[in-house]
Structure formats: C-alpha cells, structure tokens
C-alpha cells in the first residue's frame, strides 16, 4: 500500500499466525522444562522450529531497518534451537546432538551457551579429550577477539570435567548441570567434585598440551571424611581380612537388632552416611530408632585394598561378610540378630552371604537397585560405569539435595578388577544363589532405576527365584534414582527398610512361639 511518506508492507495473516504460534510454543516449551517435562518440551520446540523455512527475509531487498529486524528474528530462532537442545540433553540424548552442536558452535563461535552444551554432550558421550579441546579453542578465541576470559560457569564446567565430577553424569539439562557444578564449587572452592587449576582457577594464557592432562590438574584428596555425629570407625576381622566399617549404636537402650549395610561397586561405606542433608544418613536414623547400624567396606575397598588389590569374587565376598559378622557378634551386642541392607552389587554379596551357610541370627535381607535382568547390554555395563560417568546411577538432579556431588570424593572408590570382571554375569549369579536364601527378602527399585528391567513379568519372575524364602516383597521407591540412599528419598526408603525389619522380627517371634507350642 502507498502512503504519502512511502510504502507499507502488510504481512499475510498466515505469516502472523505462524510467528504467534512459534512464540506460544517456545513459551510453553520453556514452561514444560521448568516442570521437568523435557521430552514434551523437545517435541513441541521441534514442531515450532519446523515452521521456519530457510533464512529470514531471504527473498526481500533489505535496508538497515529490515536488516536489524532480520537479525532479531534469527536470534529468536537460535534461542529456540538452544532451548530444544537443552531439552534433549535433559533426556540423556547426547551422542546424536553432537553434529548439530558442532555446526551451531561453528556458526556462532562466541556463543557460550552452545559451547557449554557441546562440552556436556561430548563428555557424556565419552569424548572427554574433545570436550576439553573445545574449551581450549573457545578460550583462545574469546581472549583474542574480545579480550576477556570465558565466564565462571564455563570455567567451572571445565574444572568439573577434569575431575570427572559425578554431577556431570546426571540426566539433566545444561542449566541443571550448571547449578549442580556451581553448588559443588560453592562448597569449599576447590571442592570434592571439582578442583581448581593453576592461575586462580583460570586457564593459562598460553597453554601447552602437557598442561591439559586431567592428572596434572587433580588435587589428591583424603579417602576418609569425618562421619556424622555419633558414628565412628571400627575394623572387623573377616577370617584374616581386615574390613573397615562405620558403626552407630543406640544410646538410651540396648540394641533391638544390627543392621549391616553393604555398599555398591565403586563406592564405600560412606554411601550409607549421606551428609548432604541431616536426614539422609542410615547410620544416624537407625541408631535413633534403637538399632545398631554397621556399614562395612567390602573386601577390596579401603582398609582391605592393600591386602586385596584385585578384590574378591562375589561368592568369596559373601563368605568374608559371614566371617565379619562372626567377629562382630563376638565383640558387640546384636540384640535379636542381623539384618542385611544392601545396595546394587552389594545386594549380590548379601544374597551370597545368606545362601547355604546362613549366618546365625540372620533376620532378613533388604536389597535396593539389584535385579536379575539387565535393561542394558550386560557386556556394556563395565564401560558405562567407567569413571562414574553413567547417568544411570543418578537420574534427574532434582532428586538429590545440594552438596550431594561435592561430597563424592569421600565415598568414591576404584572398582577392584575381580568385581569388574563379574559385572556381566551378575544376573546368572543372582539366579544361582536366590533359591538358596531361607530368610525374608525385600527388593526395592527406584522410580528412575535404569540398570534393571522392572516390567511386571520380570518382577514376578524375580520374586519367583526365592523358592526357599518365607516371604518375598518387591517394592518401588518413588522420586528416587538408582543411588536411593543419597537422594531426598533416602529417609523414606530407610524407614521402609526398617519397617520390613520389624516385620521380620514379628515373623521370628511368631515362628518361635509356634515351635514352642509344638514341642509342649
């Protein structure tokens, strides 16, 4: 249309509707992500971006005004693409995002958000060297073109990658990772999950390749942290093998029973003394409710690692645990008996300890995160567990209190070689020992458990393996990842486990009463 001062272009209604629909979809997608609905957000944002075809105003002769408007529209589209990529990262989709992130980072070499996402995707896909190389290239580029260093957030991410911080393994968006990394950095600067490198935490101006090996940047950290109040360290004799352990005992009354906690691969007894929040520790909760709790470092971990540098096989670990319980009962009050509470690989050890030669006074077993059919290729388990990077150990970051990952160094251990060699055969070992367990068993799977199959038929078959057990219960723990005892759900899970212990005590008393009545 012609006006006295020039021309007015009237955009078609369909064009205005497309942009309005795009804007609404982006806002809705953002809201979905704030609510943790990353899959829906990714799909909606993908549909919104599909409304764009080619470059903005590509067939229109443009002056300065239209150029500025075109730049604005391209920025809006780029923001939506970044948001969609973040939603995909929040689903654990890392490897297939790398080509798109590489292309976008090449088109926008100074965009720090893209660089952050790219580093996360590369790291979680096992391409650690590429993630660090990308950071070095980005650092050099911004220093040369802008004259400033990358932001503290990106520097913290680089430091976390150097130290294989557990927070990076979580299925989370880059924004959630950023908050987790910042939380770890805020817990003491060169915190447990991340360690500052030379030059006050910044990269050197002229880095040489030798300076960029992770080992050169790591801080050697103590293997033991101070336990919670009322918890102390002891040593148990497992038929000549010294096993370190944590113990907490009731103060005001004799112990009702002893809860023996058995940890997973790649961690230690500190797993059961979560200190990110006062309510997480099984040791302090159990003592407060009248139980003695002893969390044992399995053979090949902590104190016994020198004597057993390659660890022990699963069945031998079960025998060692039985010997440790014999030593414990000779030195400490055991109340009504022992109750084994075990996690993941520790669950297999607990089953092995309970099978055939059942320890005297064994009341029952409570096992979390341990099944008999992998949800992944069994031969890939060892690779997935390397350096603790697997997101399958964690699930959404929101399941864990602040400080969880900054405390990782006190509970993280190298997995002994013999234990690693048996990872693929765990399902078969489970099937071989489960039928020989003669005490009540409770198995718990977290809502976000990703290592084991949990469909109805599989769980029914799992319970059916315990042909000699007087009672078998299979439960689910809502709002929890594989590492249940480290998350917000820890107290709920521990209380459920102790309630099962109480039911085992009732069963024991009932059985004794029936036997007495039969004899009389």
mmCIF file of N, CA and C in Angstrom, residues 435-484:
data_model
loop_
_atom_site.group_PDB
_atom_site.id
_atom_site.type_symbol
_atom_site.label_atom_id
_atom_site.label_comp_id
_atom_site.label_asym_id
_atom_site.label_seq_id
_atom_site.Cartn_x
_atom_site.Cartn_y
_atom_site.Cartn_z
ATOM 1 N N UNK A 435 17.637 -69.028 45.020
ATOM 2 C CA UNK A 435 16.835 -70.157 45.507
ATOM 3 C C UNK A 435 17.329 -70.740 46.837
ATOM 4 N N UNK A 436 18.543 -70.389 47.254
ATOM 5 C CA UNK A 436 19.119 -70.960 48.469
ATOM 6 C C UNK A 436 19.003 -70.016 49.659
ATOM 7 N N UNK A 437 18.310 -68.902 49.502
ATOM 8 C CA UNK A 437 18.110 -67.948 50.597
ATOM 9 C C UNK A 437 16.873 -68.365 51.382
ATOM 10 N N UNK A 438 17.028 -68.479 52.714
ATOM 11 C CA UNK A 438 15.939 -69.022 53.534
ATOM 12 C C UNK A 438 15.408 -68.018 54.559
ATOM 13 N N UNK A 439 15.581 -66.753 54.307
ATOM 14 C CA UNK A 439 15.060 -65.705 55.197
ATOM 15 C C UNK A 439 14.210 -64.748 54.372
ATOM 16 N N UNK A 440 13.373 -63.926 55.007
ATOM 17 C CA UNK A 440 12.556 -62.967 54.251
ATOM 18 C C UNK A 440 13.411 -62.007 53.420
ATOM 19 N N UNK A 441 12.891 -61.657 52.252
ATOM 20 C CA UNK A 441 13.624 -60.791 51.317
ATOM 21 C C UNK A 441 12.702 -59.677 50.831
ATOM 22 N N UNK A 442 13.230 -58.461 50.822
ATOM 23 C CA UNK A 442 12.529 -57.316 50.226
ATOM 24 C C UNK A 442 13.443 -56.702 49.183
ATOM 25 N N UNK A 443 12.923 -56.500 47.980
ATOM 26 C CA UNK A 443 13.688 -55.887 46.891
ATOM 27 C C UNK A 443 13.023 -54.575 46.502
ATOM 28 N N UNK A 444 13.827 -53.516 46.379
ATOM 29 C CA UNK A 444 13.300 -52.187 46.063
ATOM 30 C C UNK A 444 13.936 -51.662 44.783
ATOM 31 N N UNK A 445 13.110 -51.103 43.911
ATOM 32 C CA UNK A 445 13.595 -50.451 42.693
ATOM 33 C C UNK A 445 13.136 -48.999 42.693
ATOM 34 N N UNK A 446 14.066 -48.098 42.424
ATOM 35 C CA UNK A 446 13.754 -46.681 42.383
ATOM 36 C C UNK A 446 12.894 -46.348 41.168
ATOM 37 N N UNK A 447 12.149 -45.279 41.287
ATOM 38 C CA UNK A 447 11.302 -44.839 40.173
ATOM 39 C C UNK A 447 12.127 -44.619 38.912
ATOM 40 N N UNK A 448 13.347 -44.090 39.077
ATOM 41 C CA UNK A 448 14.206 -43.788 37.924
ATOM 42 C C UNK A 448 15.336 -44.799 37.780
ATOM 43 N N UNK A 449 15.125 -46.019 38.265
ATOM 44 C CA UNK A 449 16.111 -47.093 38.080
ATOM 45 C C UNK A 449 16.280 -47.372 36.589
ATOM 46 N N UNK A 450 17.539 -47.409 36.127
ATOM 47 C CA UNK A 450 17.782 -47.580 34.697
ATOM 48 C C UNK A 450 18.675 -48.779 34.378
ATOM 49 N N UNK A 451 19.208 -49.457 35.387
ATOM 50 C CA UNK A 451 20.085 -50.598 35.130
ATOM 51 C C UNK A 451 19.303 -51.900 34.929
ATOM 52 N N UNK A 452 18.133 -52.013 35.573
ATOM 53 C CA UNK A 452 17.436 -53.297 35.619
ATOM 54 C C UNK A 452 16.027 -53.214 35.038
ATOM 55 N N UNK A 453 15.602 -54.283 34.385
ATOM 56 C CA UNK A 453 14.233 -54.366 33.887
ATOM 57 C C UNK A 453 13.269 -54.471 35.066
ATOM 58 N N UNK A 454 12.117 -53.790 34.936
ATOM 59 C CA UNK A 454 11.158 -53.758 36.039
ATOM 60 C C UNK A 454 9.720 -53.958 35.571
ATOM 61 N N UNK A 455 9.531 -54.515 34.389
ATOM 62 C CA UNK A 455 8.164 -54.765 33.943
ATOM 63 C C UNK A 455 7.541 -55.848 34.817
ATOM 64 N N UNK A 456 6.224 -55.945 34.779
ATOM 65 C CA UNK A 456 5.504 -56.846 35.667
ATOM 66 C C UNK A 456 5.960 -58.285 35.579
ATOM 67 N N UNK A 457 6.146 -58.810 34.361
ATOM 68 C CA UNK A 457 6.550 -60.209 34.202
ATOM 69 C C UNK A 457 7.952 -60.447 34.764
ATOM 70 N N UNK A 458 8.853 -59.474 34.540
ATOM 71 C CA UNK A 458 10.217 -59.631 35.041
ATOM 72 C C UNK A 458 10.250 -59.638 36.562
ATOM 73 N N UNK A 459 9.482 -58.730 37.182
ATOM 74 C CA UNK A 459 9.473 -58.674 38.645
ATOM 75 C C UNK A 459 8.807 -59.915 39.244
ATOM 76 N N UNK A 460 7.795 -60.429 38.578
ATOM 77 C CA UNK A 460 7.166 -61.671 39.057
ATOM 78 C C UNK A 460 8.167 -62.822 38.994
ATOM 79 N N UNK A 461 8.932 -62.887 37.917
ATOM 80 C CA UNK A 461 9.951 -63.931 37.784
ATOM 81 C C UNK A 461 11.062 -63.732 38.808
ATOM 82 N N UNK A 462 11.385 -62.469 39.090
ATOM 83 C CA UNK A 462 12.406 -62.153 40.100
ATOM 84 C C UNK A 462 11.995 -62.708 41.457
ATOM 85 N N UNK A 463 10.767 -62.426 41.874
ATOM 86 C CA UNK A 463 10.290 -62.912 43.168
ATOM 87 C C UNK A 463 10.236 -64.436 43.202
ATOM 88 N N UNK A 464 9.933 -65.023 42.049
ATOM 89 C CA UNK A 464 9.792 -66.481 41.993
ATOM 90 C C UNK A 464 11.118 -67.214 42.171
ATOM 91 N N UNK A 465 12.236 -66.491 42.043
ATOM 92 C CA UNK A 465 13.543 -67.119 42.234
ATOM 93 C C UNK A 465 13.758 -67.556 43.676
ATOM 94 N N UNK A 466 13.083 -66.889 44.626
ATOM 95 C CA UNK A 466 13.314 -67.146 46.049
ATOM 96 C C UNK A 466 12.373 -68.251 46.547
ATOM 97 N N UNK A 467 12.615 -69.451 46.093
ATOM 98 C CA UNK A 467 11.705 -70.554 46.373
ATOM 99 C C UNK A 467 11.758 -70.996 47.837
ATOM 100 N N UNK A 468 12.868 -70.685 48.531
ATOM 101 C CA UNK A 468 13.009 -71.134 49.923
ATOM 102 C C UNK A 468 12.741 -70.027 50.934
ATOM 103 N N UNK A 469 12.562 -68.794 50.462
ATOM 104 C CA UNK A 469 12.348 -67.666 51.379
ATOM 105 C C UNK A 469 10.905 -67.686 51.887
ATOM 106 N N UNK A 470 10.698 -67.473 53.197
ATOM 107 C CA UNK A 470 9.330 -67.489 53.735
ATOM 108 C C UNK A 470 8.489 -66.301 53.291
ATOM 109 N N UNK A 471 9.141 -65.227 52.863
ATOM 110 C CA UNK A 471 8.395 -64.043 52.431
ATOM 111 C C UNK A 471 9.258 -63.268 51.436
ATOM 112 N N UNK A 472 8.650 -62.827 50.344
ATOM 113 C CA UNK A 472 9.358 -62.022 49.338
ATOM 114 C C UNK A 472 8.485 -60.829 48.976
ATOM 115 N N UNK A 473 9.045 -59.644 49.069
ATOM 116 C CA UNK A 473 8.332 -58.406 48.747
ATOM 117 C C UNK A 473 9.116 -57.633 47.704
ATOM 118 N N UNK A 474 8.446 -57.146 46.680
ATOM 119 C CA UNK A 474 9.072 -56.280 45.676
ATOM 120 C C UNK A 474 8.383 -54.923 45.737
ATOM 121 N N UNK A 475 9.151 -53.885 46.025
ATOM 122 C CA UNK A 475 8.603 -52.529 46.180
ATOM 123 C C UNK A 475 9.247 -51.562 45.200
ATOM 124 N N UNK A 476 8.588 -50.438 45.027
ATOM 125 C CA UNK A 476 9.140 -49.331 44.240
ATOM 126 C C UNK A 476 9.270 -48.108 45.149
ATOM 127 N N UNK A 477 10.340 -47.354 44.944
ATOM 128 C CA UNK A 477 10.562 -46.145 45.723
ATOM 129 C C UNK A 477 10.349 -44.934 44.824
ATOM 130 N N UNK A 478 9.258 -44.184 45.036
ATOM 131 C CA UNK A 478 9.018 -43.015 44.170
ATOM 132 C C UNK A 478 10.044 -41.923 44.405
ATOM 133 N N UNK A 479 10.198 -41.062 43.391
ATOM 134 C CA UNK A 479 11.058 -39.873 43.477
ATOM 135 C C UNK A 479 12.482 -40.232 43.852
ATOM 136 N N UNK A 480 13.011 -41.293 43.261
ATOM 137 C CA UNK A 480 14.369 -41.729 43.584
ATOM 138 C C UNK A 480 15.077 -42.224 42.338
ATOM 139 N N UNK A 481 16.412 -42.071 42.315
ATOM 140 C CA UNK A 481 17.257 -42.655 41.295
ATOM 141 C C UNK A 481 17.937 -43.897 41.852
ATOM 142 N N UNK A 482 18.799 -44.504 41.046
ATOM 143 C CA UNK A 482 19.461 -45.753 41.446
ATOM 144 C C UNK A 482 20.132 -45.616 42.819
ATOM 145 N N UNK A 483 20.832 -44.509 43.045
ATOM 146 C CA UNK A 483 21.507 -44.285 44.331
ATOM 147 C C UNK A 483 20.510 -43.741 45.352
ATOM 148 N N UNK A 484 19.598 -44.579 45.795
ATOM 149 C CA UNK A 484 18.481 -44.158 46.647
ATOM 150 C C UNK A 484 18.967 -43.493 47.921
#
